């Protein structure tokens, strides 16, 4: 299949050629024809496979002959919104369409100016968009195509109230396009409530990891995590490393530990303003620092070529987040490595991840860092280990004092 088979608009085909795209990816080949029909689409494909163009091409094709704001794309993070807006501008460069980006953390005045100048395609984060709606700076009454990118995150309980508020300002007679790499059952049910008879386009099953990702689990004592990371960074000569921590404070502490070891690090999390976040991304993307320490704000929308390793310094709370995190490497057919540090208290979480993946992840034990089952059992028995289901919701707790050291070790073994 060729892109000429997916759109008849020469303005878009010219942009595609200039971007160097030679053939559609599977999700593009399957989803764009359905999107062009006007049907609602629930698109699922692994990260780095061209999902953004899958919804932008049919949306822009409908938008070209209109001077109204007809396309609204909602994204869960500023970084993803900025990436989608950049992609939309690249595809729309010969159409005369104005793409406006509305995100939090930056000044209102430039956004108000852009909105008043006329937006045809609006890419926004929900919170800042609601601010502009309430201030009377933008009307969504003519929107014909609504896109929720990373729909699983957009429809979870954190974003749902904002999405519901925005939907009140969008016409019911619209096309809704939802795209993600993962679609837990609970979120899928919520998605269907805002869609009309959607076509499910599944280029890869929900939770699929790119073939080029080599995955490894390192059992490690909690206190030895920083030292293990330093040793791996110094002894293995990893090239471009994205490290995920569970908290913003944890990211800052880890930055200090790595700097003390002589490793240059940039940090990205929600307490940093947009200028600081952009600087961190630029330093990392330009190769001026080899390590970017981030919270989950970076697990979606971070499209940087050449990330060789993703390190889950803390095991993600939701199994689906693991898929999004490690999707930052091995993009567009490249190869990469995903490393996860697992303490005894996190063994249930890694089991849930393996259930989602459908296979065990290789364990790598390094002498001096691996946790001692007897000691870790005694420590972790004082704090219940929470189990999560496929949607990331807590299913209750289980005290590790019910398990013997041998059982704990078995649980951390693959299979």
Coordinates of C-alpha atoms in Angstrom, one line a residue:
X1 CA 0.0 0.0 0.0
X2 CA 1.1 3.6 -0.7
X3 CA 0.2 6.9 0.9
X4 CA -1.5 7.8 -2.4
X5 CA -4.0 5.0 -1.5
X6 CA -4.8 6.7 1.8
X7 CA -5.4 10.3 0.7
X8 CA -6.1 12.1 -2.5
X9 CA -5.0 15.5 -1.2
X10 CA -1.8 16.5 -2.9
X11 CA -1.1 19.0 -0.1
X12 CA -0.8 16.1 2.4
X13 CA 1.0 13.8 0.0
X14 CA 3.6 16.5 -0.7
X15 CA 4.3 16.9 3.1
X16 CA 4.5 13.1 3.4
X17 CA 7.1 12.9 0.7
X18 CA 9.1 15.7 2.3
X19 CA 9.0 13.9 5.7
X20 CA 10.6 10.9 3.9
X21 CA 7.8 8.5 4.5
X22 CA 7.8 5.8 1.9
X23 CA 5.1 3.4 3.0
X24 CA 2.4 3.4 5.6
X25 CA 2.9 1.5 8.8
X26 CA 0.3 -1.2 9.7
X27 CA -1.7 1.1 12.0
X28 CA -1.8 3.8 9.3
X29 CA -2.8 1.4 6.5
X30 CA -5.6 0.0 8.6
X31 CA -6.9 3.1 10.5
X32 CA -6.7 5.9 7.9
X33 CA -9.2 4.3 5.5
X34 CA -11.7 3.8 8.3
X35 CA -11.1 7.3 9.6
X36 CA -11.8 8.8 6.2
X37 CA -15.3 7.3 6.2
X38 CA -16.3 9.4 9.2
X39 CA -16.7 6.4 11.5
X40 CA -15.4 6.6 15.1
X41 CA -12.1 4.7 15.5
X42 CA -10.6 3.0 18.5
X43 CA -7.0 2.4 17.4
X44 CA -4.5 0.3 19.2
X45 CA -0.8 -0.2 18.2
X46 CA 2.5 -0.3 20.0
X47 CA 4.4 2.9 20.5
X48 CA 6.6 4.3 17.8
X49 CA 4.5 2.9 15.0
X50 CA 2.9 6.0 13.5
X51 CA -0.3 6.4 15.5
X52 CA -0.2 10.2 15.3
X53 CA -0.4 10.2 11.5
X54 CA -3.2 7.7 11.6
X55 CA -5.5 10.2 13.1
X56 CA -4.0 13.4 11.7
X57 CA -4.2 12.5 8.0
X58 CA -7.9 11.8 7.9
X59 CA -8.6 14.8 10.2
X60 CA -6.6 17.2 8.1
X61 CA -8.1 15.9 4.9
X62 CA -11.6 16.9 6.3
X63 CA -10.2 20.2 7.6
X64 CA -8.5 21.5 4.5
X65 CA -11.6 23.2 2.9
X66 CA -12.9 24.8 6.1
X67 CA -11.9 28.0 7.8
X68 CA -13.4 26.9 11.2
X69 CA -11.9 25.1 14.1
X70 CA -12.9 21.6 13.1
X71 CA -10.2 19.4 14.7
X72 CA -9.5 19.1 18.4
X73 CA -6.7 16.8 19.7
X74 CA -6.5 16.2 23.5
X75 CA -3.3 14.9 25.0
X76 CA -2.5 14.0 28.6
X77 CA 0.9 15.8 28.9
X78 CA 2.5 19.0 27.6
X79 CA 5.3 17.1 26.0
X80 CA 2.9 14.9 24.0
X81 CA 0.8 17.9 23.0
X82 CA 3.9 19.7 21.7
X83 CA 5.0 16.6 19.7
X84 CA 1.5 16.2 18.2
X85 CA 1.3 19.9 17.3
X86 CA 4.7 19.7 15.6
X87 CA 3.6 16.6 13.6
X88 CA 0.4 18.4 12.6
X89 CA 2.3 21.4 11.4
X90 CA 4.6 19.2 9.4
X91 CA 1.7 17.5 7.7
X92 CA -0.3 20.7 7.2
X93 CA 2.5 22.9 6.0
X94 CA 1.1 23.1 2.4
X95 CA -2.6 23.4 3.4
X96 CA -2.7 26.9 4.9
X97 CA -4.2 25.4 8.1
X98 CA -3.3 27.0 11.4
X99 CA -2.3 24.6 14.1
X100 CA -2.5 26.0 17.6
X101 CA -1.0 24.4 20.7
X102 CA -2.6 25.0 24.1
X103 CA -0.7 23.7 27.1
X104 CA -0.3 24.6 30.8
X105 CA 2.9 26.0 32.3
X106 CA 3.3 28.8 29.8
X107 CA 1.9 32.3 29.4
X108 CA -1.7 32.9 28.4
X109 CA -1.2 35.9 26.2
X110 CA 0.6 34.2 23.3
X111 CA -2.1 31.5 23.3
X112 CA -4.9 34.0 23.4
X113 CA -3.3 35.8 20.4
X114 CA -3.0 32.6 18.5
X115 CA -6.6 31.6 19.2
X116 CA -7.9 35.0 18.1
X117 CA -5.8 34.8 14.9
X118 CA -7.8 31.7 14.0
X119 CA -7.1 28.1 14.8
X120 CA -8.1 25.3 12.4
X121 CA -6.5 22.5 14.4
X122 CA -6.3 22.8 18.2
X123 CA -3.9 20.5 20.1
X124 CA -4.4 20.9 23.9
X125 CA -4.0 19.5 27.4
X126 CA -7.4 19.4 29.1
X127 CA -6.8 21.7 32.0
X128 CA -5.5 24.7 30.1
X129 CA -8.1 24.2 27.4
X130 CA -10.9 24.4 30.0
X131 CA -9.3 27.6 31.3
X132 CA -9.5 29.2 27.9
X133 CA -13.1 28.0 27.4
X134 CA -14.2 29.5 30.7
X135 CA -12.4 32.8 29.8
X136 CA -14.3 32.9 26.5
X137 CA -11.1 32.6 24.4
X138 CA -12.2 29.7 22.3
X139 CA -15.4 28.0 21.1
X140 CA -15.6 24.3 20.3
X141 CA -19.0 24.5 18.7
X142 CA -17.8 23.7 15.2
X143 CA -15.5 20.8 16.0
X144 CA -16.2 17.8 13.8
X145 CA -13.3 15.6 14.7
X146 CA -12.3 14.9 18.3
X147 CA -9.1 13.0 19.0
X148 CA -8.0 11.5 22.3
X149 CA -4.3 10.6 22.1
X150 CA -3.1 8.1 24.6
X151 CA -6.7 7.4 25.3
X152 CA -6.1 5.0 28.2
X153 CA -4.5 7.8 30.2
X154 CA -7.1 10.4 29.1
X155 CA -10.0 8.3 30.3
X156 CA -8.6 7.2 33.6
X157 CA -10.1 8.7 36.8
X158 CA -7.6 11.5 36.9
X159 CA -8.6 13.1 33.6
X160 CA -12.2 11.9 33.2
X161 CA -13.8 14.9 35.0
X162 CA -12.0 17.3 32.6
X163 CA -12.8 15.3 29.6
X164 CA -16.5 15.2 30.6
X165 CA -16.4 19.0 31.0
X166 CA -14.9 19.5 27.5
X167 CA -17.4 17.1 25.9
X168 CA -20.2 19.5 27.0
X169 CA -18.7 22.1 24.6
X170 CA -18.2 19.7 21.7
X171 CA -21.1 18.9 19.3
X172 CA -22.6 15.4 19.7
X173 CA -22.6 15.0 16.0
X174 CA -18.9 14.5 15.6
X175 CA -16.3 11.9 14.7
X176 CA -14.3 10.6 17.7
X177 CA -10.9 9.0 17.3
X178 CA -9.2 7.3 20.3
X179 CA -5.6 5.9 20.0
X180 CA -3.3 4.2 22.5
X181 CA -0.8 1.4 22.9
X182 CA -2.8 -0.1 25.8
X183 CA -6.5 -0.3 26.4
X184 CA -7.4 -1.9 29.8
X185 CA -10.9 -3.3 29.9
X186 CA -12.3 -0.7 32.3
X187 CA -11.0 2.1 30.2
X188 CA -12.3 0.5 27.1
X189 CA -15.8 0.4 28.5
X190 CA -15.5 4.1 29.3
X191 CA -14.3 4.8 25.8
X192 CA -17.3 3.2 24.3
X193 CA -19.6 5.6 26.2
X194 CA -18.3 8.6 24.3
X195 CA -18.2 6.9 20.9
X196 CA -20.8 5.8 18.4
X197 CA -20.4 2.3 17.0
X198 CA -16.6 2.6 16.8
X199 CA -14.4 0.5 14.5
X200 CA -11.7 -1.2 16.6
X201 CA -8.5 -1.1 14.6
X202 CA -5.9 -3.2 16.4
X203 CA -2.6 -3.3 14.5
X204 CA -1.0 -5.0 17.5
X205 CA -2.7 -6.4 20.6
X206 CA -3.0 -4.1 23.6
X207 CA 0.2 -4.1 25.6
X208 CA 2.4 -5.3 22.8
X209 CA 6.1 -4.4 23.1
X210 CA 8.2 -3.7 20.0
X211 CA 10.3 -6.6 18.8
X212 CA 13.5 -4.6 19.1
X213 CA 13.3 -4.2 22.9
X214 CA 15.4 -6.5 25.0
X215 CA 13.9 -6.7 28.5
X216 CA 15.7 -7.5 31.7
X217 CA 14.8 -7.5 35.4
X218 CA 17.5 -6.9 38.1
X219 CA 16.5 -8.0 41.6
X220 CA 18.1 -5.5 43.9
X221 CA 18.0 -4.5 47.6
X222 CA 16.3 -1.0 48.0
X223 CA 19.4 0.6 49.5
X224 CA 21.6 -0.7 46.6
X225 CA 19.5 0.8 43.7
X226 CA 21.6 4.0 43.3
X227 CA 24.9 2.1 43.4
X228 CA 23.6 -0.5 40.9
X229 CA 22.6 2.2 38.5
X230 CA 25.9 4.0 38.8
X231 CA 27.8 0.8 38.1
X232 CA 25.7 -0.1 35.1
X233 CA 26.1 3.5 33.7
X234 CA 29.9 3.5 34.3
X235 CA 30.8 -0.1 33.4
X236 CA 28.5 -0.8 30.4
X237 CA 28.9 2.6 28.6
X238 CA 25.2 3.0 27.9
X239 CA 24.7 5.7 25.3
X240 CA 21.4 7.5 25.9
X241 CA 19.5 6.5 29.0
X242 CA 16.0 7.4 30.2
X243 CA 15.5 6.6 33.9
X244 CA 12.0 6.5 35.4
X245 CA 11.4 7.2 39.1
X246 CA 8.1 6.9 41.0
X247 CA 8.2 10.4 42.4
X248 CA 9.4 13.9 41.7
X249 CA 11.4 14.0 44.9
X250 CA 12.9 10.6 44.0
X251 CA 14.0 12.1 40.6
X252 CA 15.7 15.0 42.3
X253 CA 17.5 12.8 44.8
X254 CA 18.7 10.4 42.1
X255 CA 20.0 13.3 40.1
X256 CA 22.1 14.4 43.1
X257 CA 23.4 10.8 43.6
X258 CA 24.4 10.5 39.9
X259 CA 26.0 13.9 39.8
X260 CA 28.1 13.0 42.8
X261 CA 29.3 10.0 40.9
X262 CA 30.4 12.3 38.0
X263 CA 27.4 11.5 35.7
X264 CA 25.8 14.4 34.0
X265 CA 22.0 14.2 34.3
X266 CA 19.0 16.2 33.3
X267 CA 15.7 16.0 35.2
X268 CA 12.1 16.1 33.9
X269 CA 9.0 16.2 36.1
X270 CA 5.8 18.1 36.9
X271 CA 7.4 20.5 39.4
X272 CA 9.7 21.9 36.7
X273 CA 8.3 24.7 34.6
X274 CA 8.1 24.5 30.8
X275 CA 11.4 26.3 30.3
X276 CA 13.2 23.9 32.5
X277 CA 11.4 20.9 31.0
X278 CA 12.3 22.0 27.5
X279 CA 15.9 22.6 28.5
X280 CA 16.1 19.1 30.0
X281 CA 14.7 17.5 26.8
X282 CA 17.0 19.6 24.6
X283 CA 20.1 18.6 26.6
X284 CA 19.2 15.0 26.4
X285 CA 18.1 15.0 22.7
X286 CA 21.3 16.9 21.7
X287 CA 23.5 14.4 23.6
X288 CA 24.9 17.0 26.0
X289 CA 23.8 14.7 28.9
X290 CA 23.6 10.9 28.6
X291 CA 21.0 10.4 31.3
X292 CA 17.5 11.9 31.7
X293 CA 15.8 11.1 35.0
X294 CA 12.0 11.6 34.7
X295 CA 8.7 10.7 36.3
X296 CA 5.9 9.3 34.2
X297 CA 5.3 12.7 32.6
X298 CA 7.9 11.4 30.1
X299 CA 6.4 8.0 29.4
X300 CA 4.1 9.4 26.7
X301 CA 5.0 11.8 23.9
X302 CA 8.7 11.7 24.4
X303 CA 9.9 10.9 20.8
X304 CA 13.7 11.2 20.9
X305 CA 15.7 9.2 18.4
X306 CA 18.5 7.0 19.7
X307 CA 17.4 6.2 23.3
X308 CA 19.4 3.1 23.9
X309 CA 18.1 2.2 27.4
X310 CA 15.1 2.7 29.5
X311 CA 15.5 2.0 33.2
X312 CA 12.6 1.5 35.5
X313 CA 14.4 2.6 38.6
X314 CA 11.0 2.1 40.4
X315 CA 8.6 -0.5 39.0
X316 CA 5.6 1.3 37.5
X317 CA 2.3 1.2 39.5
X318 CA 0.3 0.1 36.5
X319 CA 1.3 -2.7 34.2
X320 CA 0.2 -0.6 31.2
X321 CA 2.6 2.1 32.2
X322 CA 5.5 -0.3 31.8
X323 CA 4.6 -0.7 28.1
X324 CA 4.5 3.0 27.6
X325 CA 7.7 3.6 29.4
X326 CA 9.8 1.0 27.5
X327 CA 8.2 2.2 24.3
X328 CA 10.5 5.2 24.5
X329 CA 13.3 3.0 23.1
X330 CA 13.4 0.8 20.0
X331 CA 11.1 3.1 18.1
X332 CA 10.4 2.9 14.4
X333 CA 12.2 -0.4 14.0
X334 CA 15.3 0.4 16.0
X335 CA 16.6 -1.7 18.9
X336 CA 17.0 -0.9 22.6
X337 CA 17.1 -2.3 26.1
X338 CA 14.6 -2.0 29.0
X339 CA 15.9 -2.6 32.5
X340 CA 13.7 -2.8 35.6
X341 CA 15.0 -2.8 39.1
X342 CA 12.8 -5.0 41.4
X343 CA 12.9 -5.1 45.1
X344 CA 11.2 -7.9 47.2
X345 CA 8.3 -5.5 47.9
X346 CA 7.8 -5.1 44.1
X347 CA 7.6 -8.7 43.1
X348 CA 3.8 -8.7 42.8
X349 CA 4.0 -5.7 40.4
X350 CA 6.5 -7.4 38.1
X351 CA 4.3 -10.5 38.0
X352 CA 1.3 -8.3 36.9
X353 CA 3.5 -6.8 34.2
X354 CA 4.4 -10.3 33.0
X355 CA 0.8 -11.2 32.9
X356 CA 0.1 -8.3 30.6
X357 CA 3.0 -9.1 28.4
X358 CA 2.1 -12.8 28.3
X359 CA 5.7 -14.0 29.0
X360 CA 8.4 -13.8 31.7
X361 CA 11.1 -11.3 31.6
X362 CA 14.8 -12.4 31.9
X363 CA 16.3 -12.0 35.4
X364 CA 19.8 -10.8 35.8
X365 CA 21.4 -11.2 39.2
X366 CA 24.6 -9.2 40.1
X367 CA 26.6 -10.2 43.2
X368 CA 26.5 -7.6 45.8
X369 CA 23.3 -6.0 44.7
X370 CA 20.7 -8.8 44.6
X371 CA 18.4 -8.8 47.6
X372 CA 18.6 -11.4 50.3
X373 CA 15.2 -13.2 50.5
X374 CA 15.3 -13.8 54.2
X375 CA 16.1 -10.2 55.1
X376 CA 13.8 -8.7 52.5
X377 CA 11.0 -10.9 53.7
X378 CA 11.3 -9.7 57.2
X379 CA 11.4 -6.1 56.1
X380 CA 8.5 -6.3 53.6
X381 CA 6.3 -8.3 56.0
X382 CA 5.8 -5.1 58.0
X383 CA 4.2 -3.4 54.9
X384 CA 1.5 -5.1 52.8
X385 CA 2.3 -5.4 49.2
X386 CA -0.6 -4.1 47.0
X387 CA -1.8 -6.1 44.1
X388 CA -3.1 -4.4 41.0
X389 CA -5.4 -5.7 38.3
X390 CA -5.0 -5.0 34.6
X391 CA -6.6 -1.5 34.9
X392 CA -4.1 -0.5 37.6
X393 CA -6.7 -0.5 40.4
X394 CA -5.9 -1.9 43.7
X395 CA -7.2 -5.4 44.4
X396 CA -6.3 -5.6 48.1
X397 CA -3.1 -6.4 50.0
X398 CA -1.1 -9.5 50.8
X399 CA 1.5 -9.5 53.6
X400 CA 4.7 -11.1 52.6
X401 CA 5.0 -12.8 56.0
X402 CA 2.8 -15.4 54.4
X403 CA 5.6 -16.4 52.1
X404 CA 8.8 -18.3 52.8
X405 CA 12.2 -17.0 51.5
X406 CA 12.0 -19.8 48.9
X407 CA 8.6 -18.7 47.8
X408 CA 9.8 -15.1 47.5
X409 CA 12.7 -16.2 45.4
X410 CA 10.5 -18.3 43.2
X411 CA 8.2 -15.3 42.6
X412 CA 11.1 -13.3 41.4
X413 CA 12.2 -16.1 39.0
X414 CA 10.8 -15.9 35.5
X415 CA 8.0 -18.2 34.4

